[in-house]
Amino acid sequence: MKKVGIIGVGEYLPEKVLSNADLEKMVDTSDEWITTRTGIKERRLVSKHEAVSDLSIKAAKAALRDAKVKAQELDLIIVASITPDFQFPSVACLLQNALGAKGAAAFDISAACAGFVYAIIIAQQFIARGNYKNVLVVGAEVLSSITDWQDRNTCVLFGDGAAAAVLSEVKSGGILSTYMGCDGSASELLMVPGGGSRNPTSHKTIDNRMHYIKMRGNELFKIAVRSMQEAGEKALSLCGLSAKDVDCFIPHQANVRILTAVASRLGIAQEKIYFNIQKYGNMSSASLATALCGAVKEKRIKKGDIVLLDAFGAGLVWGACVIKW
Ligand code: ACO
């Protein structure tokens, strides 16, 4: 099996900023509530005609530049998104065309907030077995398109953004271990009930606001902490490492309180956690992707460091990955 690593990263965040003060004018909430309960101060929103593929293209180009890989050298493109441009074709196909990656196969995956770590794990398999050389992985979301702007329980949490990574064979280090988990029995805790084959779009689904995110946040909170702890522990033990070996902990950015609780349960020092939730909110698959990109660009990760990626999301699904940078 070949060693597989991340050889380049890039991100794109839309320019428009929505602050907690802006939200105070839209729903019955306060900056104080949002800040203390979630850690979020502001989030980015797309402009009127921007869709997930537009964000993905910009993030992908930045990652390809960083990796010094040409689009024509890509063998596979995987996009993790729960807010694709269309039900079909996939975002990955739109991206393949926009990049001119003529030799690349392409598909999307649906694993919500764990989508980026799931996509990295899938990409690793293709490269490790020698099937493919360069794989582009993207986490991209326009959550504002499925956010109910009248529901204060959810609308304060989400934002839009994208980031990408190029994976390839590396001589040393790279991905040391991976772990994925799922509990489909709790899927109703977080879903968009309308618009699929269960409840096809109709006047009724629109009147009942079924095309928006429905979340039982309080119940999810405990499961998120438990699942991310389990994923982190499993991934570390699979490569014979422990929490004290971790130099940078990059979790899915769901809630500052979740992240600090997971780190302390794992035994990872709080200063090793990378946060971007304060400026971007929860961007589902794009959260872990932009957090990884931010940690690299801000030099929070240096060569030889042990990095733990850890995510949890709708499904419910969770996953983790240990990388020697
Ligand atoms: N502003 C003011 N008050 C609010 C707001 C708001 N925006 N939202 C809720 N409240 C109120 C509630 O109505 C409730 O009031 P009540 O006590 O009078 O009934 C009170 O605040 C407490 O509500 P809780 O839901 O218990 O608040 P909690 O501390 O649990 O925080 C939150 C809510 C932030 C959603 C938290 O539960 C959380 O982060 N959950 C996990 C989310 C998660 O991990 N999701 C999975 C990943 S996301 C994905 O996959 C797309």
Short mmCIF file of C-alpha atoms and ligand atoms in Angstrom, two decimals:
data_model
loop_
_atom_site.label_atom_id
_atom_site.label_comp_id
_atom_site.label_asym_id
_atom_site.label_seq_id
_atom_site.Cartn_x
_atom_site.Cartn_y
_atom_site.Cartn_z
CA MET A 1 0.00 0.00 0.00
CA LYS A 2 1.26 3.49 -0.86
CA LYS A 3 1.53 6.25 1.75
CA VAL A 4 -1.05 8.98 1.12
CA GLY A 5 -0.87 12.60 2.23
CA ILE A 6 -2.43 16.00 1.68
CA ILE A 7 -0.12 17.96 -0.61
CA GLY A 8 -2.12 21.17 -1.00
CA VAL A 9 -5.10 23.03 0.45
CA GLY A 10 -7.22 26.04 -0.56
CA GLU A 11 -10.42 27.75 0.51
CA TYR A 12 -13.02 30.23 -0.59
CA LEU A 13 -15.35 32.13 1.71
CA PRO A 14 -18.05 34.42 0.28
CA GLU A 15 -17.53 38.12 1.04
CA LYS A 16 -20.88 38.92 2.65
CA VAL A 17 -20.71 38.87 6.47
CA LEU A 18 -23.80 38.30 8.64
CA SER A 19 -23.09 39.30 12.24
CA ASN A 20 -24.94 38.38 15.41
CA ALA A 21 -26.13 41.99 15.51
CA ASP A 22 -27.69 41.50 12.05
CA LEU A 23 -29.48 38.37 13.32
CA GLU A 24 -30.87 40.31 16.30
CA LYS A 25 -32.87 42.28 13.72
CA MET A 26 -34.22 39.12 12.06
CA VAL A 27 -35.25 36.82 14.96
CA ASP A 28 -35.68 36.97 18.75
CA THR A 29 -32.04 36.37 19.71
CA SER A 30 -29.03 38.22 21.08
CA ASP A 31 -25.31 38.42 20.46
CA GLU A 32 -24.85 37.37 24.09
CA TRP A 33 -26.94 34.16 23.65
CA ILE A 34 -25.28 33.15 20.38
CA THR A 35 -21.76 33.87 21.65
CA THR A 36 -22.08 32.07 24.97
CA ARG A 37 -24.10 29.08 23.66
CA THR A 38 -22.17 28.51 20.41
CA GLY A 39 -19.02 30.67 20.17
CA ILE A 40 -20.20 32.13 16.85
CA LYS A 41 -19.78 35.89 16.23
CA GLU A 42 -20.41 36.04 12.48
CA ARG A 43 -20.81 33.87 9.39
CA ARG A 44 -20.45 34.28 5.61
CA LEU A 45 -23.31 34.17 3.12
CA VAL A 46 -23.24 33.74 -0.66
CA SER A 47 -24.40 36.49 -2.98
CA LYS A 48 -27.61 35.99 -4.95
CA HIS A 49 -26.30 33.94 -7.86
CA GLU A 50 -23.55 31.95 -6.10
CA ALA A 51 -24.06 28.18 -5.73
CA VAL A 52 -21.92 25.43 -4.23
CA SER A 53 -20.06 24.73 -7.48
CA ASP A 54 -19.00 28.42 -7.70
CA LEU A 55 -17.46 28.22 -4.22
CA SER A 56 -15.94 24.80 -4.99
CA ILE A 57 -14.22 26.02 -8.17
CA LYS A 58 -12.46 28.84 -6.33
CA ALA A 59 -11.41 26.60 -3.44
CA ALA A 60 -10.26 23.84 -5.82
CA LYS A 61 -8.15 26.21 -7.92
CA ALA A 62 -6.43 27.49 -4.77
CA ALA A 63 -5.72 23.93 -3.59
CA LEU A 64 -4.34 22.88 -7.00
CA ARG A 65 -2.04 25.95 -7.00
CA ASP A 66 -0.87 25.10 -3.47
CA ALA A 67 -0.22 21.46 -4.45
CA LYS A 68 1.42 22.45 -7.77
CA VAL A 69 -0.84 19.96 -9.50
CA LYS A 70 -2.58 20.77 -12.81
CA ALA A 71 -6.28 20.04 -13.20
CA GLN A 72 -5.38 17.73 -16.09
CA GLU A 73 -3.32 15.62 -13.66
CA LEU A 74 -6.34 14.84 -11.46
CA ASP A 75 -7.64 11.28 -11.56
CA LEU A 76 -10.66 11.75 -9.29
CA ILE A 77 -12.75 14.57 -7.81
CA ILE A 78 -14.90 13.97 -4.71
CA VAL A 79 -17.21 16.69 -3.44
CA ALA A 80 -18.82 16.41 0.00
CA SER A 81 -21.95 18.55 0.16
CA ILE A 82 -25.53 18.47 1.43
CA THR A 83 -26.40 21.59 -0.60
CA PRO A 84 -25.45 20.66 -4.18
CA ASP A 85 -26.38 22.99 -7.06
CA PHE A 86 -28.90 20.40 -8.31
CA GLN A 87 -30.28 17.01 -7.25
CA PHE A 88 -28.31 15.86 -10.27
CA PRO A 89 -25.84 16.18 -11.94
CA SER A 90 -23.34 16.13 -9.10
CA VAL A 91 -21.25 19.14 -8.07
CA ALA A 92 -18.15 17.06 -8.77
CA CYS A 93 -19.13 16.78 -12.47
CA LEU A 94 -19.69 20.56 -12.71
CA LEU A 95 -16.31 21.06 -11.08
CA GLN A 96 -14.59 18.59 -13.40
CA ASN A 97 -15.83 20.59 -16.39
CA ALA A 98 -15.04 24.02 -14.90
CA LEU A 99 -11.49 22.97 -14.02
CA GLY A 100 -10.89 21.24 -17.35
CA ALA A 101 -9.97 18.06 -15.47
CA LYS A 102 -10.73 15.92 -18.50
CA GLY A 103 -9.07 12.77 -17.15
CA ALA A 104 -10.83 12.77 -13.79
CA ALA A 105 -13.76 10.66 -12.64
CA ALA A 106 -16.06 12.58 -10.32
CA PHE A 107 -18.80 12.01 -7.74
CA ASP A 108 -20.43 13.62 -4.70
CA ILE A 109 -20.88 12.08 -1.28
CA SER A 110 -23.50 12.84 1.36
CA ALA A 111 -22.17 12.61 4.90
CA ALA A 112 -23.18 16.06 6.17
CA CYS A 113 -20.67 17.57 8.58
CA ALA A 114 -18.49 14.45 8.43
CA GLY A 115 -18.42 14.67 4.61
CA PHE A 116 -14.92 16.09 4.28
CA VAL A 117 -13.29 13.47 6.51
CA TYR A 118 -15.30 10.70 4.78
CA ALA A 119 -14.12 12.03 1.39
CA ILE A 120 -10.49 12.08 2.52
CA ILE A 121 -10.81 8.47 3.67
CA ILE A 122 -12.34 7.43 0.30
CA ALA A 123 -9.61 9.29 -1.62
CA GLN A 124 -6.94 7.58 0.44
CA GLN A 125 -8.20 4.13 -0.63
CA PHE A 126 -7.87 4.88 -4.35
CA ILE A 127 -4.33 6.26 -4.01
CA ALA A 128 -3.08 3.68 -1.49
CA ARG A 129 -4.09 0.83 -3.81
CA GLY A 130 -2.31 2.47 -6.71
CA ASN A 131 -5.50 3.04 -8.76
CA TYR A 132 -5.09 6.82 -8.86
CA LYS A 133 -2.28 9.34 -8.37
CA ASN A 134 -3.96 12.68 -7.59
CA VAL A 135 -7.39 13.09 -5.98
CA LEU A 136 -9.13 16.41 -5.31
CA VAL A 137 -11.43 16.46 -2.27
CA VAL A 138 -13.82 19.37 -1.65
CA GLY A 139 -16.08 20.27 1.28
CA ALA A 140 -18.52 22.95 0.13
CA GLU A 141 -21.87 24.22 1.38
CA VAL A 142 -24.44 26.93 0.84
CA LEU A 143 -26.32 26.17 4.05
CA SER A 144 -28.09 29.53 3.77
CA SER A 145 -30.18 27.91 0.99
CA ILE A 146 -31.69 25.38 3.44
CA THR A 147 -31.73 27.58 6.55
CA ASP A 148 -35.09 28.70 7.94
CA TRP A 149 -34.45 32.38 8.59
CA GLN A 150 -37.52 32.49 10.86
CA ASP A 151 -36.25 29.72 13.19
CA ARG A 152 -33.93 31.12 15.87
CA ASN A 153 -33.01 27.58 17.01
CA THR A 154 -31.10 26.96 13.76
CA CYS A 155 -30.59 30.15 11.74
CA VAL A 156 -27.96 31.55 14.09
CA LEU A 157 -25.73 28.51 13.59
CA PHE A 158 -25.02 28.10 9.89
CA GLY A 159 -22.90 29.70 7.16
CA ASP A 160 -21.59 29.23 3.62
CA GLY A 161 -18.08 28.37 2.42
CA ALA A 162 -15.78 25.86 0.74
CA ALA A 163 -12.31 24.39 0.97
CA ALA A 164 -10.40 21.74 -0.92
CA ALA A 165 -7.43 19.44 -0.53
CA VAL A 166 -5.28 17.57 -3.04
CA LEU A 167 -4.22 14.08 -1.96
CA SER A 168 -1.34 12.20 -3.49
CA GLU A 169 1.32 9.62 -2.71
CA VAL A 170 3.91 10.88 -0.21
CA LYS A 171 7.33 9.47 0.69
CA SER A 172 6.93 9.81 4.46
CA GLY A 173 4.21 10.63 6.98
CA GLY A 174 0.76 11.16 5.50
CA ILE A 175 -2.46 9.52 6.70
CA LEU A 176 -1.63 7.16 9.58
CA SER A 177 -5.11 5.91 10.44
CA THR A 178 -8.79 6.49 9.77
CA TYR A 179 -12.08 5.63 11.42
CA MET A 180 -15.73 6.03 10.39
CA GLY A 181 -18.94 5.43 12.38
CA CYS A 182 -22.70 5.71 11.89
CA ASP A 183 -25.96 5.47 13.84
CA GLY A 184 -28.86 5.73 11.41
CA SER A 185 -31.40 5.14 14.21
CA ALA A 186 -31.10 8.79 15.26
CA SER A 187 -31.40 10.25 11.77
CA GLU A 188 -34.56 12.24 12.62
CA LEU A 189 -32.60 14.47 15.00
CA LEU A 190 -31.17 16.42 12.07
CA MET A 191 -32.68 16.47 8.60
CA VAL A 192 -34.26 18.34 5.72
CA PRO A 193 -37.53 16.39 5.42
CA GLY A 194 -38.89 17.83 2.14
CA GLY A 195 -37.83 17.66 -1.49
CA GLY A 196 -36.62 14.05 -1.65
CA SER A 197 -38.53 10.93 -2.75
CA ARG A 198 -40.09 10.55 0.74
CA ASN A 199 -41.80 13.97 0.61
CA PRO A 200 -41.52 15.26 -2.97
CA THR A 201 -41.80 19.02 -3.38
CA SER A 202 -45.42 20.17 -3.21
CA HIS A 203 -47.42 23.13 -1.93
CA LYS A 204 -47.73 21.19 1.34
CA THR A 205 -43.97 20.72 1.80
CA ILE A 206 -43.42 24.41 1.12
CA ASP A 207 -46.24 25.60 3.39
CA ASN A 208 -44.90 23.36 6.18
CA ARG A 209 -41.34 24.71 5.72
CA MET A 210 -40.07 21.16 5.10
CA HIS A 211 -37.21 22.25 2.81
CA TYR A 212 -35.30 23.72 5.72
CA ILE A 213 -32.93 22.19 8.30
CA LYS A 214 -34.83 20.67 11.25
CA MET A 215 -32.57 20.02 14.22
CA ARG A 216 -33.03 18.82 17.80
CA GLY A 217 -29.82 20.50 18.91
CA ASN A 218 -30.01 19.73 22.58
CA GLU A 219 -30.28 15.96 21.99
CA LEU A 220 -27.55 16.08 19.35
CA PHE A 221 -25.15 17.89 21.64
CA LYS A 222 -24.43 14.89 23.87
CA ILE A 223 -24.23 12.44 20.96
CA ALA A 224 -21.83 14.77 19.13
CA VAL A 225 -19.48 14.90 22.11
CA ARG A 226 -19.60 11.11 22.63
CA SER A 227 -19.20 10.24 18.94
CA MET A 228 -16.34 12.64 18.29
CA GLN A 229 -14.58 11.36 21.40
CA GLU A 230 -15.03 7.77 20.18
CA ALA A 231 -13.81 8.62 16.66
CA GLY A 232 -10.75 10.46 17.97
CA GLU A 233 -9.83 7.67 20.38
CA LYS A 234 -10.30 4.92 17.76
CA ALA A 235 -8.25 6.73 15.09
CA LEU A 236 -5.43 7.43 17.54
CA SER A 237 -5.31 3.87 18.88
CA LEU A 238 -5.36 2.42 15.35
CA CYS A 239 -1.99 4.06 14.67
CA GLY A 240 -0.58 3.43 18.14
CA LEU A 241 -0.69 7.07 19.23
CA SER A 242 -2.36 8.80 22.16
CA ALA A 243 -3.87 12.23 22.80
CA LYS A 244 -0.57 13.58 24.10
CA ASP A 245 1.00 12.98 20.66
CA VAL A 246 -1.49 15.31 18.95
CA ASP A 247 0.02 18.67 17.93
CA CYS A 248 -3.11 20.11 16.31
CA PHE A 249 -6.71 19.01 16.88
CA ILE A 250 -9.00 20.06 14.03
CA PRO A 251 -12.63 19.21 14.80
CA HIS A 252 -15.87 19.91 12.92
CA GLN A 253 -16.94 23.39 14.02
CA ALA A 254 -20.42 22.71 15.41
CA ASN A 255 -20.24 24.54 18.72
CA VAL A 256 -17.28 25.78 20.80
CA ARG A 257 -18.70 23.98 23.84
CA ILE A 258 -18.76 20.68 21.92
CA LEU A 259 -15.17 21.12 20.74
CA THR A 260 -13.74 22.00 24.14
CA ALA A 261 -15.65 19.08 25.73
CA VAL A 262 -14.35 16.62 23.12
CA ALA A 263 -10.76 17.84 23.55
CA SER A 264 -10.90 17.57 27.32
CA ARG A 265 -12.45 14.07 27.18
CA LEU A 266 -9.72 13.00 24.76
CA GLY A 267 -7.05 14.59 26.95
CA ILE A 268 -5.93 17.10 24.32
CA ALA A 269 -4.83 20.51 25.65
CA GLN A 270 -7.30 23.29 24.79
CA GLU A 271 -4.62 25.40 23.08
CA LYS A 272 -4.17 22.63 20.50
CA ILE A 273 -7.74 23.01 19.21
CA TYR A 274 -8.11 24.94 15.97
CA PHE A 275 -11.25 27.12 15.84
CA ASN A 276 -12.79 29.07 12.98
CA ILE A 277 -16.42 28.82 14.16
CA GLN A 278 -16.28 32.35 15.61
CA LYS A 279 -15.94 33.85 12.11
CA TYR A 280 -17.71 31.28 9.89
CA GLY A 281 -20.30 29.44 12.04
CA ASN A 282 -21.13 25.82 11.19
CA MET A 283 -20.64 25.17 7.46
CA SER A 284 -21.21 21.39 7.59
CA SER A 285 -18.66 19.65 5.32
CA ALA A 286 -16.91 22.97 4.64
CA SER A 287 -16.16 23.51 8.33
CA LEU A 288 -13.52 20.82 8.72
CA ALA A 289 -12.16 21.64 5.25
CA THR A 290 -11.73 25.36 5.96
CA ALA A 291 -10.39 24.63 9.45
CA LEU A 292 -7.67 22.40 7.98
CA CYS A 293 -6.85 25.03 5.38
CA GLY A 294 -6.79 27.80 8.02
CA ALA A 295 -4.53 25.78 10.33
CA VAL A 296 -2.06 25.20 7.47
CA LYS A 297 -2.11 28.83 6.25
CA GLU A 298 -1.72 30.22 9.79
CA LYS A 299 1.18 27.80 10.36
CA ARG A 300 -0.56 26.10 13.25
CA ILE A 301 0.64 22.89 11.59
CA LYS A 302 4.28 22.34 10.68
CA LYS A 303 6.10 19.48 8.99
CA GLY A 304 6.18 16.35 11.16
CA ASP A 305 3.22 17.42 13.34
CA ILE A 306 0.51 14.94 14.27
CA VAL A 307 -2.88 16.30 13.20
CA LEU A 308 -6.21 14.83 14.31
CA LEU A 309 -9.25 15.55 12.10
CA ASP A 310 -12.53 14.67 13.84
CA ALA A 311 -16.11 15.26 12.65
CA PHE A 312 -19.75 14.48 13.40
CA GLY A 313 -22.95 15.24 11.52
CA ALA A 314 -26.40 14.34 10.25
CA GLY A 315 -27.00 10.68 9.59
CA LEU A 316 -25.79 10.40 12.23
CA VAL A 317 -22.23 9.87 11.04
CA TRP A 318 -18.81 10.53 12.47
CA GLY A 319 -15.21 9.99 11.46
CA ALA A 320 -11.62 10.81 12.29
CA CYS A 321 -8.26 10.72 10.65
CA VAL A 322 -4.71 10.98 12.02
CA ILE A 323 -2.19 12.60 9.70
CA LYS A 324 1.56 13.06 10.10
CA TRP A 325 2.09 16.35 8.30
N1 ACO B 1 -31.51 32.95 20.77
C1 ACO B 1 -32.03 33.00 22.01
N2 ACO B 1 -32.59 31.93 22.64
C2 ACO B 1 -32.56 30.77 21.94
C3 ACO B 1 -32.03 30.66 20.64
C4 ACO B 1 -31.51 31.82 20.06
N3 ACO B 1 -30.95 31.81 18.83
N4 ACO B 1 -32.15 29.37 20.23
C5 ACO B 1 -32.74 28.70 21.22
N5 ACO B 1 -33.00 29.53 22.26
C6 ACO B 1 -33.63 29.22 23.55
C7 ACO B 1 -34.50 28.01 23.49
O1 ACO B 1 -35.79 28.33 23.02
C8 ACO B 1 -34.51 27.57 24.92
O2 ACO B 1 -35.41 28.37 25.62
P1 ACO B 1 -36.35 27.73 26.77
O3 ACO B 1 -35.39 27.22 27.82
O4 ACO B 1 -37.17 28.88 27.21
O5 ACO B 1 -37.11 26.64 26.10
C9 ACO B 1 -33.10 27.93 25.41
O6 ACO B 1 -32.59 28.88 24.48
C10 ACO B 1 -32.16 26.73 25.48
O7 ACO B 1 -32.25 26.00 24.27
P2 ACO B 1 -31.39 24.73 24.02
O8 ACO B 1 -31.73 24.14 22.67
O9 ACO B 1 -31.47 23.83 25.21
O10 ACO B 1 -29.91 25.40 23.97
P3 ACO B 1 -28.52 24.68 23.92
O11 ACO B 1 -27.68 25.18 25.01
O12 ACO B 1 -28.65 23.20 23.75
O13 ACO B 1 -27.90 25.27 22.58
C11 ACO B 1 -27.47 24.53 20.32
C12 ACO B 1 -28.52 25.01 21.34
C13 ACO B 1 -26.50 25.67 20.11
C14 ACO B 1 -28.18 24.20 19.02
C15 ACO B 1 -26.73 23.30 20.88
O14 ACO B 1 -27.66 22.38 21.39
C16 ACO B 1 -25.86 22.59 19.86
O15 ACO B 1 -24.86 23.11 19.41
N6 ACO B 1 -26.20 21.32 19.50
C17 ACO B 1 -25.42 20.46 18.64
C18 ACO B 1 -25.59 20.80 17.21
C19 ACO B 1 -24.80 19.80 16.38
O16 ACO B 1 -23.78 19.27 16.77
N7 ACO B 1 -25.29 19.50 15.19
C20 ACO B 1 -24.65 18.47 14.39
C21 ACO B 1 -23.76 19.02 13.38
S1 ACO B 1 -24.58 20.14 12.30
C22 ACO B 1 -24.86 19.35 10.76
O17 ACO B 1 -24.67 18.18 10.57
C23 ACO B 1 -25.42 20.24 9.63
#
